[in-house]
Coordinates of C-alpha atoms in Angstrom, one line a residue:
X1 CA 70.3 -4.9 -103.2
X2 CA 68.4 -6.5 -106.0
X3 CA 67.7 -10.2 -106.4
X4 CA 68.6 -12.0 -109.2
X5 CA 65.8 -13.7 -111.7
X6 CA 66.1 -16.4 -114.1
X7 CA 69.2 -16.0 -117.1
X8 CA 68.6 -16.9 -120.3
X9 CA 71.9 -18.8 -120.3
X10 CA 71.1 -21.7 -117.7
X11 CA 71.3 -24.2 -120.4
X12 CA 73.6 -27.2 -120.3
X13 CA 76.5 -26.9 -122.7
X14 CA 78.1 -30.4 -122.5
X15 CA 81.6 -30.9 -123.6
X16 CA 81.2 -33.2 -126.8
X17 CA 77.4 -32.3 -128.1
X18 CA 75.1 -29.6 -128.7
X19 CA 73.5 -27.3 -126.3
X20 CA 70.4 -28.7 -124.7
X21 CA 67.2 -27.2 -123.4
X22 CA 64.2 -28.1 -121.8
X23 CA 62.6 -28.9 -125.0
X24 CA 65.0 -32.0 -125.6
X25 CA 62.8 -33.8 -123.1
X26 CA 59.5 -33.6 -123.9
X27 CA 58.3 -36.9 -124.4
X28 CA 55.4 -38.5 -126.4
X29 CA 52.2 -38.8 -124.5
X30 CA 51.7 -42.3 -125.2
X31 CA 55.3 -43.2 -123.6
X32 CA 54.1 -41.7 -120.3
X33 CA 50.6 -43.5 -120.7
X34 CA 51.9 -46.2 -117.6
X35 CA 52.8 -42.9 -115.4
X36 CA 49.3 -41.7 -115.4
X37 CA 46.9 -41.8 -112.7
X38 CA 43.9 -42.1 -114.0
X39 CA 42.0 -42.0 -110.3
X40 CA 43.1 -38.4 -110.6
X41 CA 42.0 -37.4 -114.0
X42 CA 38.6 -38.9 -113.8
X43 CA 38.2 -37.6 -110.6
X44 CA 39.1 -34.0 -112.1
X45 CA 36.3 -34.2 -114.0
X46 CA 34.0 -36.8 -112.3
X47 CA 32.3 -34.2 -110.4
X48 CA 31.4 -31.9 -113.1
X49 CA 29.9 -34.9 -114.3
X50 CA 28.0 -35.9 -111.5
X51 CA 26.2 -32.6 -111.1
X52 CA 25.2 -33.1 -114.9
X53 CA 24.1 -36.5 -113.8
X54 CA 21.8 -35.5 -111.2
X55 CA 20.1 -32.8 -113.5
X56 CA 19.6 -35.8 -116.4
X57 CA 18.4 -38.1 -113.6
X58 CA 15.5 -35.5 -112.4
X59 CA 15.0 -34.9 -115.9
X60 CA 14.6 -38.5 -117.1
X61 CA 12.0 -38.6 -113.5
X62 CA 10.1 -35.7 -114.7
X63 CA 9.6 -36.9 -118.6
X64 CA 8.5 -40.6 -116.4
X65 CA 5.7 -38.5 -114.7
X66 CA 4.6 -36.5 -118.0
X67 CA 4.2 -39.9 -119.7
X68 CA 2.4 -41.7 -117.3
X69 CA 0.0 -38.6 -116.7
X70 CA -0.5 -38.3 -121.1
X71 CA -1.7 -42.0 -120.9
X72 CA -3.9 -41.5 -118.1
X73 CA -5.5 -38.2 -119.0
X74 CA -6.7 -35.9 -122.1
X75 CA -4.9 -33.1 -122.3
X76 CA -6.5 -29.8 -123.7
X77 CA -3.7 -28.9 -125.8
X78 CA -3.5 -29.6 -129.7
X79 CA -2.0 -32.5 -131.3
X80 CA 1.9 -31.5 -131.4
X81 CA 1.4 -29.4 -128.2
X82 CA 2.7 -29.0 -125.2
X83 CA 0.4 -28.4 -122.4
X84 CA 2.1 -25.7 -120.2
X85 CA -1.3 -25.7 -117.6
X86 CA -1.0 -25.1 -114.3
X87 CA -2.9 -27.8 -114.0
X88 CA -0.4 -29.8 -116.0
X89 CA 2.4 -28.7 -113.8
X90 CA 0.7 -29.4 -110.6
X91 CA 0.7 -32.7 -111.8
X92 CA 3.9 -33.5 -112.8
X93 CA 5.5 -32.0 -109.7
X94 CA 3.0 -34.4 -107.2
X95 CA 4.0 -37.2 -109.3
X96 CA 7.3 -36.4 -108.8
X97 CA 7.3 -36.0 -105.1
X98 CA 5.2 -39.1 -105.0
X99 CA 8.0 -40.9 -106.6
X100 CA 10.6 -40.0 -104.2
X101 CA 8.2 -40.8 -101.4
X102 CA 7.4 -43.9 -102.6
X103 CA 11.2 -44.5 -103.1
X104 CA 11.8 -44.0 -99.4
X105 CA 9.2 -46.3 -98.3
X106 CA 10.0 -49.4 -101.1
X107 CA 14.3 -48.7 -101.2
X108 CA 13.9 -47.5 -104.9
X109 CA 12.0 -50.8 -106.0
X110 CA 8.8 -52.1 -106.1
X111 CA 8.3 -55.7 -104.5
X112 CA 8.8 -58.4 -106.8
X113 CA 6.0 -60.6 -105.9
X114 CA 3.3 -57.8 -106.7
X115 CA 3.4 -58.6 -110.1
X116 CA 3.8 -55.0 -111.3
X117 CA 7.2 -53.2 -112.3
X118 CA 9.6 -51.1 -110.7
X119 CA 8.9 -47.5 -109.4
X120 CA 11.2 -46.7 -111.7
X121 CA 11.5 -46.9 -115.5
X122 CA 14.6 -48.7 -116.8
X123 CA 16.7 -45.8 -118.1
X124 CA 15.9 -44.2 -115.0
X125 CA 17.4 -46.9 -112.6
X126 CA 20.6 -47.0 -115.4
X127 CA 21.2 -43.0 -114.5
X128 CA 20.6 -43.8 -111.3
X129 CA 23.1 -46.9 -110.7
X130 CA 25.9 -44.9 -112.9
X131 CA 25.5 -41.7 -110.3
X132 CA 26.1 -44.3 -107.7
X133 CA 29.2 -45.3 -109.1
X134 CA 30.6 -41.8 -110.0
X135 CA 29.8 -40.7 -106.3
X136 CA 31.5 -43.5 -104.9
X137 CA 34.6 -42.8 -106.9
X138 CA 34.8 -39.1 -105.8
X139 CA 34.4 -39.9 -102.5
X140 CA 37.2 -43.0 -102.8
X141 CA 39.2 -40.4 -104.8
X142 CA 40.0 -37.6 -102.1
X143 CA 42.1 -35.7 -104.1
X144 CA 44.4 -32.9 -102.5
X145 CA 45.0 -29.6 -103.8
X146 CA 46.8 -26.5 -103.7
X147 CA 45.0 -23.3 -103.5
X148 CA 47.7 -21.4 -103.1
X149 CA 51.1 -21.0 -101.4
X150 CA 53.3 -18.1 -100.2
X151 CA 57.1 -17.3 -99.5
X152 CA 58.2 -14.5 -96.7
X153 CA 60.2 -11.5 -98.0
X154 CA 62.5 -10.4 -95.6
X155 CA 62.7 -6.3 -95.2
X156 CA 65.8 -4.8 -96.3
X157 CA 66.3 -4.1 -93.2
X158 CA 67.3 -8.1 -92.3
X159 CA 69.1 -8.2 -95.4
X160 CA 73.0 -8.4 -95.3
X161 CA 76.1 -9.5 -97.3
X162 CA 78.7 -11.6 -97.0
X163 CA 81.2 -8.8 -95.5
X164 CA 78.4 -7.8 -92.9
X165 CA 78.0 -11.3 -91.5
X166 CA 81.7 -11.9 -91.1
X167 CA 81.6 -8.6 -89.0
X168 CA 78.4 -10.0 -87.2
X169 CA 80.5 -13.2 -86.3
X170 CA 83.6 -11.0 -85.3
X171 CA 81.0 -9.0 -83.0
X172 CA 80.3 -12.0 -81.3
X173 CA 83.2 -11.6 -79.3
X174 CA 83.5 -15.5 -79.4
X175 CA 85.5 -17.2 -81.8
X176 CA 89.1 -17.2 -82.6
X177 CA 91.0 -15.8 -86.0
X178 CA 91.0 -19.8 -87.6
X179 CA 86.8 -20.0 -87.1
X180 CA 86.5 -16.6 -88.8
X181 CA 88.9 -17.4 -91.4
X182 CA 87.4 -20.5 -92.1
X183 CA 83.4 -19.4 -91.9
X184 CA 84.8 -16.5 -94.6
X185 CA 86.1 -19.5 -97.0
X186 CA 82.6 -21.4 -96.2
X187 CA 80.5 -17.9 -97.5
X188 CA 82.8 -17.4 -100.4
X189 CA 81.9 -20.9 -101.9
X190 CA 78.6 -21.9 -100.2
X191 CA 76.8 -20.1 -103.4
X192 CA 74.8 -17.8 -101.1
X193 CA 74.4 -13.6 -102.5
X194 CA 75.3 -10.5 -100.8
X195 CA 71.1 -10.0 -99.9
X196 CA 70.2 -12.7 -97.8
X197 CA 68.5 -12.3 -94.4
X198 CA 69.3 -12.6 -91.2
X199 CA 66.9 -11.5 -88.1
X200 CA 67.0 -8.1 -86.2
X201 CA 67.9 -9.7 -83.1
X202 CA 71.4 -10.4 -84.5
X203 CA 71.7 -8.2 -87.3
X204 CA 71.3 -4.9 -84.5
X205 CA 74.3 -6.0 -83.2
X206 CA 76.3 -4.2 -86.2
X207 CA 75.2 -1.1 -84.9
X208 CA 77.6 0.9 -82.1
X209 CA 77.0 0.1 -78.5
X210 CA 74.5 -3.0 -79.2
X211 CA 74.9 -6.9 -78.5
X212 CA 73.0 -9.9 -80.1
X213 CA 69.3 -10.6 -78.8
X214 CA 69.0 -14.0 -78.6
X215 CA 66.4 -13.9 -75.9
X216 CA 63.0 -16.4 -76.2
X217 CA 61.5 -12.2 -76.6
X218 CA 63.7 -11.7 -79.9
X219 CA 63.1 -15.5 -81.3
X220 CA 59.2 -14.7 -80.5
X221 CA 59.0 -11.6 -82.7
X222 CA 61.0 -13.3 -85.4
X223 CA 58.9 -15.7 -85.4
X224 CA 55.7 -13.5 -85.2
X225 CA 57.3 -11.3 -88.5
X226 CA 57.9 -14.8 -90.5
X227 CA 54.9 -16.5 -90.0
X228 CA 51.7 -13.8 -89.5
X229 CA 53.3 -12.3 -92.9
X230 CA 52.9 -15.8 -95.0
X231 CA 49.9 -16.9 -93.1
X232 CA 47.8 -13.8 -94.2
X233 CA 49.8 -13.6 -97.5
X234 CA 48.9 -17.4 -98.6
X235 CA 44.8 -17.2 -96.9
X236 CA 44.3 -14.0 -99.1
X237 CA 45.8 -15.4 -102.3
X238 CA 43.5 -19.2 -102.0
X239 CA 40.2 -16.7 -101.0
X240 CA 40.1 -18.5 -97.8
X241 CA 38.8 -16.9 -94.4
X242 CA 40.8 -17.9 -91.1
X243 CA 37.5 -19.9 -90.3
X244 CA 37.5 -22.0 -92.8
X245 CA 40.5 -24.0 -91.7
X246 CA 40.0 -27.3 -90.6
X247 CA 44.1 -28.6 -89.6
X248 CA 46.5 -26.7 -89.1
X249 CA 50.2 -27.6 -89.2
X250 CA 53.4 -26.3 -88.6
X251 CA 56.8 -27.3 -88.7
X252 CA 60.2 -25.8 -87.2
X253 CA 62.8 -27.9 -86.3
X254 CA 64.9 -25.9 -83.7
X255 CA 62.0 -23.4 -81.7
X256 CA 59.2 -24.9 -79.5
X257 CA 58.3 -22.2 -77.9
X258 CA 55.1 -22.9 -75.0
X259 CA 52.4 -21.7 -75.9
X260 CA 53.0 -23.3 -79.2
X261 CA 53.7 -21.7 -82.6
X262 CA 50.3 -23.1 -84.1
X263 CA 48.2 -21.5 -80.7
X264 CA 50.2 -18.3 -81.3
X265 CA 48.4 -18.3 -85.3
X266 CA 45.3 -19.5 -84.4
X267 CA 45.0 -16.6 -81.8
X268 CA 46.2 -13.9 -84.1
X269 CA 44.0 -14.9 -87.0
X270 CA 40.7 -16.1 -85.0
X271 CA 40.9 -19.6 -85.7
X272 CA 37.7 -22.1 -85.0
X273 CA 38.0 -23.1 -81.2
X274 CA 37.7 -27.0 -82.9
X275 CA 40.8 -27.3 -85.1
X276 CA 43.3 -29.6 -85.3
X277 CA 46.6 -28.0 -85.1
X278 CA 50.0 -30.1 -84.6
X279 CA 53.5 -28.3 -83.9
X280 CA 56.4 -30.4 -85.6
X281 CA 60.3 -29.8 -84.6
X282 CA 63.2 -31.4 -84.4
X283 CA 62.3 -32.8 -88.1
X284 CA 65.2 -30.6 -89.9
X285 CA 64.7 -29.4 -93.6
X286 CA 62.8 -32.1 -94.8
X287 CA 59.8 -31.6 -92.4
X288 CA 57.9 -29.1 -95.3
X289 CA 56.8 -32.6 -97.1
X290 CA 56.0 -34.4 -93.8
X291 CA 54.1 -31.6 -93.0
X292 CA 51.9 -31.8 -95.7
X293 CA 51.4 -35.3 -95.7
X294 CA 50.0 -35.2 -92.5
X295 CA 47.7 -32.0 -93.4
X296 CA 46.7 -34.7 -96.7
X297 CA 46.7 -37.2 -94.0
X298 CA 44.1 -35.5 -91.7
X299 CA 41.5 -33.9 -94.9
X300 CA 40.9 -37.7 -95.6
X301 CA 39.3 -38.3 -92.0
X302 CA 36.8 -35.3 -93.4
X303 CA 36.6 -36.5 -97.1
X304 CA 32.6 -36.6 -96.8
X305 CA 32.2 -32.8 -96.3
X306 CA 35.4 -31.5 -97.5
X307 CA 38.3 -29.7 -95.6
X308 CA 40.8 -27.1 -95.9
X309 CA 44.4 -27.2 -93.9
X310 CA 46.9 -24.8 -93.8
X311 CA 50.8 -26.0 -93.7
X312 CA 53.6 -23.4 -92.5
X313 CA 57.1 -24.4 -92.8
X314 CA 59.9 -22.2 -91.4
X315 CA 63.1 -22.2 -89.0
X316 CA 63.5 -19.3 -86.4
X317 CA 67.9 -18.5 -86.1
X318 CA 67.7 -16.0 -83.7
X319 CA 68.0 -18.2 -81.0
X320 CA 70.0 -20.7 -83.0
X321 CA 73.7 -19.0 -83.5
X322 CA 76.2 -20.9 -82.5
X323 CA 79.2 -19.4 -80.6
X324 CA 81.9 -22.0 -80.2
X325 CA 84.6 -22.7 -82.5
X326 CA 84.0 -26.1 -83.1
X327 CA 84.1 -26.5 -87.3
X328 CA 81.6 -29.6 -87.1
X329 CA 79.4 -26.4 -85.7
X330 CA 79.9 -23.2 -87.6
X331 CA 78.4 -24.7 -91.1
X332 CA 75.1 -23.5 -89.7
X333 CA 76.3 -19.7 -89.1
X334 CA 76.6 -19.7 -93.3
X335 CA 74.3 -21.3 -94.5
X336 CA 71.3 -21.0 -92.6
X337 CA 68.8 -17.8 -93.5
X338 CA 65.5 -16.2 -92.2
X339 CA 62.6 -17.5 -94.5
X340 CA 59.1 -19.7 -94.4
X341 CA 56.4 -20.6 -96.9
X342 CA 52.7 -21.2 -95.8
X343 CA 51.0 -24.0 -97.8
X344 CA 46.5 -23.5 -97.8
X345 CA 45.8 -27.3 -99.3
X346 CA 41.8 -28.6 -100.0
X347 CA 40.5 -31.7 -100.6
X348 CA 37.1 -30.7 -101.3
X349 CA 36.6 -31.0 -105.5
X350 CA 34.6 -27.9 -105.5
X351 CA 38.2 -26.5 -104.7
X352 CA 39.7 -28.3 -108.0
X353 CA 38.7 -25.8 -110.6
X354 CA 40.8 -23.0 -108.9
X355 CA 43.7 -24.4 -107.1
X356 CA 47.2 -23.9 -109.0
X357 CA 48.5 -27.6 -108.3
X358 CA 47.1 -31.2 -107.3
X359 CA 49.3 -33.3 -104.9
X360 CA 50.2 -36.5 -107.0
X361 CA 52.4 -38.6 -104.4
X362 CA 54.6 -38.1 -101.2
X363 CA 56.8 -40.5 -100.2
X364 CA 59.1 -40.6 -96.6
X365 CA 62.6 -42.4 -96.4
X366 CA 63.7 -43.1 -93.2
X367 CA 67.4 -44.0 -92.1
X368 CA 68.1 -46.2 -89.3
X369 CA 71.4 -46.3 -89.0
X370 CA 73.6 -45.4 -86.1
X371 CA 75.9 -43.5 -88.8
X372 CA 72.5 -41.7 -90.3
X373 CA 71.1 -40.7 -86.9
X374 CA 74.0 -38.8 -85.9
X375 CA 74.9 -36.3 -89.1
X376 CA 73.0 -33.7 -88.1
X377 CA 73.1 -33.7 -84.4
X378 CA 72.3 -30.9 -82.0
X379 CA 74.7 -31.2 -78.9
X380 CA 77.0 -28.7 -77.0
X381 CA 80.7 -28.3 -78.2
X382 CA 83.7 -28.9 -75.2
X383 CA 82.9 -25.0 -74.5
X384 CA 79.2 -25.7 -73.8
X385 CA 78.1 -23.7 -77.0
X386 CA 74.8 -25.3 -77.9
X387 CA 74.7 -25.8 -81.5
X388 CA 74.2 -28.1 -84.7
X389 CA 76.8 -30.3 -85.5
X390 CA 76.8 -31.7 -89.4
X391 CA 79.4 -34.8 -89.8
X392 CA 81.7 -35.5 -92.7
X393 CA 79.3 -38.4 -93.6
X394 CA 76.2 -36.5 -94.6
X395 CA 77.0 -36.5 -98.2
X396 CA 76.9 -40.2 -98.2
X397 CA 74.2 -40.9 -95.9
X398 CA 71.9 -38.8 -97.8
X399 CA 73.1 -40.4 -101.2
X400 CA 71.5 -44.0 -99.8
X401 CA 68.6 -42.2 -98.4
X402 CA 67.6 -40.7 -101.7
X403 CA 68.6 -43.6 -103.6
X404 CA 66.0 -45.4 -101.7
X405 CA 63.5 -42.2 -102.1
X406 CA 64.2 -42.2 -106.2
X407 CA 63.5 -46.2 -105.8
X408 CA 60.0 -45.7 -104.5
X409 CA 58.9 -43.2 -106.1
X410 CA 60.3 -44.0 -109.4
X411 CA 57.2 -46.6 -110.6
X412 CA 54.9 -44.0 -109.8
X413 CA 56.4 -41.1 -112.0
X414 CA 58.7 -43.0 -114.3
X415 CA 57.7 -44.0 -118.3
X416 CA 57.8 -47.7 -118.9
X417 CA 60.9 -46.9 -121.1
X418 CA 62.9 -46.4 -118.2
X419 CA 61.3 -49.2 -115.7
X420 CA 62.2 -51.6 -118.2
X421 CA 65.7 -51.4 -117.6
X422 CA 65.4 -50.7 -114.3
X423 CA 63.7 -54.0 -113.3
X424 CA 65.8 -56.0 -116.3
X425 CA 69.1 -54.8 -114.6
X426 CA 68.1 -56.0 -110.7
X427 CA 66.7 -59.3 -112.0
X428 CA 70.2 -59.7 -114.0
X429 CA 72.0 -59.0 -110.8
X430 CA 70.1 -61.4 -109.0
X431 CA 70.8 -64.1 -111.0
X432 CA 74.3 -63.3 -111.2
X433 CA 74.2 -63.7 -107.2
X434 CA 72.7 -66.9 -107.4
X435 CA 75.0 -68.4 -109.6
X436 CA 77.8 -67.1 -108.1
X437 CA 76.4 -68.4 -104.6
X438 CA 75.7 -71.7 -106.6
X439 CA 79.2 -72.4 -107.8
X440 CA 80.9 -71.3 -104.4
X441 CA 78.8 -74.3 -102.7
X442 CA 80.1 -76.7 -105.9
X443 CA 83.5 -75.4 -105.2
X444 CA 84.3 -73.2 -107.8
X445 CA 85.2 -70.5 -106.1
X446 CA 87.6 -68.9 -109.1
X447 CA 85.1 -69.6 -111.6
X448 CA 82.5 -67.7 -109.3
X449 CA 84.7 -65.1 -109.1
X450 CA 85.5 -64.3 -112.7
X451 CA 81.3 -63.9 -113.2
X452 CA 80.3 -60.4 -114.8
X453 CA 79.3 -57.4 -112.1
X454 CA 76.4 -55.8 -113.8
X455 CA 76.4 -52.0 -112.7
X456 CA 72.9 -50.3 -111.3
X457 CA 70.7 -48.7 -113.6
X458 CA 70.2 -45.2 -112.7
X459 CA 66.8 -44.0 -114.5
X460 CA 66.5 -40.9 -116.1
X461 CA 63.8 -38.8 -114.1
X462 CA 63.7 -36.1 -116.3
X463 CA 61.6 -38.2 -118.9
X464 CA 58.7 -38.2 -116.2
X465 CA 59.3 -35.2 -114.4
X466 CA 59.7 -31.7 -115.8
X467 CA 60.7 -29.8 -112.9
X468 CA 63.0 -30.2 -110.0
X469 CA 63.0 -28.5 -106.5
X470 CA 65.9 -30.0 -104.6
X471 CA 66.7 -28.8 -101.7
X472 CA 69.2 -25.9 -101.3
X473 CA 71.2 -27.2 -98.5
X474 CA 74.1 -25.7 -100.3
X475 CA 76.4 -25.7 -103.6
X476 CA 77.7 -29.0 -102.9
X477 CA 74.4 -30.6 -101.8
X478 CA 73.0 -29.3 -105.4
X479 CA 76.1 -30.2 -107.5
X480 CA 75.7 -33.7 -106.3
X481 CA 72.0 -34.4 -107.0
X482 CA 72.7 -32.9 -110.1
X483 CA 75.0 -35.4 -111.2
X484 CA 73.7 -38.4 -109.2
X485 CA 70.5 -37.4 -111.5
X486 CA 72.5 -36.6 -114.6
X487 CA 70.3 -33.2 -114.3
X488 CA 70.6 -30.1 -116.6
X489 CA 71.8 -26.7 -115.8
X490 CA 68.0 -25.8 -116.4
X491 CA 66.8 -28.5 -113.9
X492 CA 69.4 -26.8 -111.0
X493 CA 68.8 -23.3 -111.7
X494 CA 65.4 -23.3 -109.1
X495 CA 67.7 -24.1 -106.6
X496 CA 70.7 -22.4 -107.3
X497 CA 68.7 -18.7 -107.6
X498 CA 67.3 -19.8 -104.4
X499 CA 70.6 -20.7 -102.8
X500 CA 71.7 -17.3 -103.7
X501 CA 68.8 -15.1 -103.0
X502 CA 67.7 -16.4 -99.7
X503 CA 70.0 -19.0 -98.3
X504 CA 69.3 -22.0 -96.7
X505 CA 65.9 -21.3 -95.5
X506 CA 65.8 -25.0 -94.3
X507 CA 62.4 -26.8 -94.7
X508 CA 60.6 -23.6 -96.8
X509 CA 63.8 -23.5 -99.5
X510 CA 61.6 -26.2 -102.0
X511 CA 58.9 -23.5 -101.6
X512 CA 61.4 -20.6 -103.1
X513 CA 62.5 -23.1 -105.6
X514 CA 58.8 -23.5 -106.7
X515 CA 58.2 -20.0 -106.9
X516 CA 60.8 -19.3 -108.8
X517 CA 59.6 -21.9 -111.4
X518 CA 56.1 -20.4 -111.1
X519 CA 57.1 -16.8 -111.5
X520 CA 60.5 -16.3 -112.8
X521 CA 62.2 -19.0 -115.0
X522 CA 62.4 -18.5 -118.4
X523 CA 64.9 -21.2 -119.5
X524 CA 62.1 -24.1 -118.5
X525 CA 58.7 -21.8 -118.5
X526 CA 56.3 -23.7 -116.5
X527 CA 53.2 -24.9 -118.2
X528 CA 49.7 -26.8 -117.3
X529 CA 50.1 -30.6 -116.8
X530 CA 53.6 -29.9 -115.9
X531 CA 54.9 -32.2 -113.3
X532 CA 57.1 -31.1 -109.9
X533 CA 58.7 -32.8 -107.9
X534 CA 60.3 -31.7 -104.4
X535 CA 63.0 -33.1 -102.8
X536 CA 64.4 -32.4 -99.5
X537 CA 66.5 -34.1 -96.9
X538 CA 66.1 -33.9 -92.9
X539 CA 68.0 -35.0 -89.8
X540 CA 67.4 -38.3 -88.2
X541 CA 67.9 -39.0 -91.5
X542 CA 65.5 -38.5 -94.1
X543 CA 64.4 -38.1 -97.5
X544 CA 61.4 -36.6 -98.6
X545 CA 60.1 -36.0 -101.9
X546 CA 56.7 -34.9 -103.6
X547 CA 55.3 -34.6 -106.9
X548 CA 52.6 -32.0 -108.0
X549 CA 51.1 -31.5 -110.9
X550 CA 50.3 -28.2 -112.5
X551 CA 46.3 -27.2 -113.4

């Protein structure tokens, strides 16, 4: 069963204008001039420039010594000469070392009160005082980077369609007619394709005689399959030994096994004894992000000497099937697929000439409501079936979480032409408020109530950001954000061909969506300087999002 790629006819074909493609919003370098971050591009090319530096710096001290010796002894060569003596050469490179010795002893300038100049000519100490400056900006800088990232590819094998999971349910031996009927009529329009994957431990089970593994043994080799495959995959693409990594993270939200998942990889691969590793669950599909911030996170404790961390986002559903029949429950059964991506990030800028993207900002939403923290709940039906229940209010609860996501991300990746309008339209609103408070405490209560209501100004992302990777947490989910966002059909398509070849892979799907944009879409081709961003959405609740930019 093949997979399907990008179609030239994801285009947006709006009912009363002309058909628009990714063209129509590319937008004139100086308007985005307020969204750049010029920490980052100088510090792209800062330390190419400070290894220039230092060879002008030894170059300028050399010349210092060649003058000083020419007006202290005769030289044997010609007039218009240079003399290439060993003697000649002897001499410069003693005056040189003398120099730095005498820098060590005096901190780089002669005392004052001797009456004679510096150890250093004035050009010299300019170089010198402008290395200073460059070095302390790289080292302030501590950008992060992407080497390289990989996706797992299920064997054929784990692969079934829509027709064989309906008989895997039926197998179960568990739920009634109604849950069957009704999971069949969640498949048909959850936007999922007949090749998605589900993991030998429950896929055996439509074979004669045999019943669903859902034993820690099973869950183990799923795991084991998942992750060893896009660990090895992802260190072989960025040209990085096991060794070399310095933090280790990895996130999945519903198996903690003991011994963890990160001491399983670190003993398969041959990890350094001193690593950092950290196991995340329980952090749902938006953990990927939070994953790599703290990876980001932990390489700035080592920004001196420069550090590598490897981030591995997956969800194990072997031991994860629910059996009940309680419809708050059986969304998961659906939706839910086999997958991970491993993430091998740097922050050493030796690493920023070959890695495919640099991480431009990350930021967390948190919910805090009583109504946000139980949407996605796990809990056991009236039956005792241990599962994850997903209430009615998700759709909303996300909307406010993102709402506040898009808010604080938005200054950071948004032209000025759209945060005019956006800071024009809340200070109009608050005045509004004010009067209207101010006349109800005058008494005018009607006349306070016949004041204007000025709506919210929804800025228009795609003017800062070319490419989207939301979160395919399902049709609806994506149907939504797309026209929350007043998104294309180009902007979606990531995340509809991910939907549809591999599910909801839960906190790995942005890095599907990604790939697709890196390697398959042709209706908005990816190019360099191209901005990213990743949204996804996780119990408790929370909204993550990231932005990368392309090299």
């Amino acid at each position: 069963m093949k997979r399907s790629v990008s179609d030239s006819s994801f285009v947006s074909v709006p009912e009363d204008g002309p058909v628009k493609d990714y063209r129509d919003y590319r937008v004139r370098k100086s308007s985005l001039i307020a969204t750049v971050n010029w920490t980052h591009v100088i510090g792209t090319y800062l330390p190419t420039l400070f290894l220039v530096g230092i060879g002008v710096l030894f170059a300028q001290l050399v010349h210092q010594v060649v003058t000083d010796l020419s007006s202290k002894v005769e030289h044997k060569a010609s007039p218009g000469e240079i003399d290439f003596s060993i003697e000649t050469i002897t001499a410069v490179i003693l005056g040189v070392r003398q120099i730095f010795s005498n820098l060590l002893t005096t901190f780089l300038v002669a005392p004052l009160q001797s009456g004679e100049g510096g150890i250093l000519s004035t050009h010299v100490k300019i170089t010198a005082l402008v290395l200073v400056v460059m070095g302390w900006i790289v080292l302030n800088d501590n950008p992060t980077y992407m080497l390289a990232f990989s996706t797992f590819k299920a064997p054929d094998s784990w692969k079934v369609s829509h027709a064989q999971i309906i008989q895997m349910m039926k197998n179960q031996g568990s739920f009634t007619d109604d849950s069957i009927g009704f999971m069949e009529r969640l498949l048909a329009r959850s936007g999922t394709g007949q090749s998605t994957a589900w993991p030998p431990g429950i896929v055996q089970c439509l074979e004669e005689g045999k019943e669903t593994d859902r034993s820690i043994l099973a869950s183990r080799k799923e795991a084991e399959a998942v992750i060893f495959d896009i660990v090895e995959s992802a260190l072989k693409k960025a040209k990085v030994h096991p060794k070399e990594v310095d933090v280790l993270v990895i996130n999945c939200s519903l198996f903690s096994p003991t011994p963890s998942l990160c001491a399983m990889v670190i003993s398969k691969f041959g990890m350094r004894q001193d690593i950092q590793s950290f196991n995340l669950s329980g952090m749902g599909c938006g953990a990927s992000l939070i994953s790599v911030g703290l990876a980001k996170d932990m390489l700035q404790r080592r920004r001196l000497q420069g550090g590598k961390a490897l981030v591995v986002s997956t969800e194990i559903i072997t031991p994860n099937l629910y059996r009940g029949n309680e419809r708050g429950f059986l969304l998961q059964n659906t939706l839910f697929r086999c997958g991970g991506a491993a993430i091998v990030l740097s922050n050493s800028w030796m690493d920023g000439r070959r890695a495919w993207y640099k991480l431009l900002h990350t930021v967390r939403v948190q919910s805090n409501s009583e109504e946000a923290y139980n949407c996605v709940y796990e809990a056991q039906d009236g039956e005792e079936q241990r599962g994850v229940r997903l209430s009615k209010e998700i759709v909303k609860v996300a909307g406010k979480c993102m709402e506040k996501n898009m808010t604080t991300i938005g200054p950071y990746v948004l032209p000025l032409s759209e945060q005019i309008p956006v800071v024009t339209t809340m200070a109009i609103k608050f005045m509004i408020k004010m009067t209207g408070k101010l006349l109800k405490t005058c008494g005018q209560e009607k006349l306070a109530a016949k004041l204007p209501k000025k709506k919210h100004y929804v800025p228009d992302f795609k003017r800062g950001i070319d490419h989207f990777c939301i979160h395919a947490g399902g049709r609806a989910v994506i149907d939504g954000i797309e026209k929350n966002m007043k998104l294309e059909l180009f902007h979606t398509e990531p995340s509809r061909m991910a939907l549809l070849n591999y599910g909801n892979t839960s906190s790995s799907s942005i890095w599907y969506e990604m790939e697709y944009i890196q390697e398959h879409q042709k209706t908005n081709p990816l190019k360099k300087g191209h901005r990213i961003m990743q949204v996804a959405f996780g119990s408790g609740f929370k909204c993550t999002s990231g932005v990368w930019l392309k090299l």
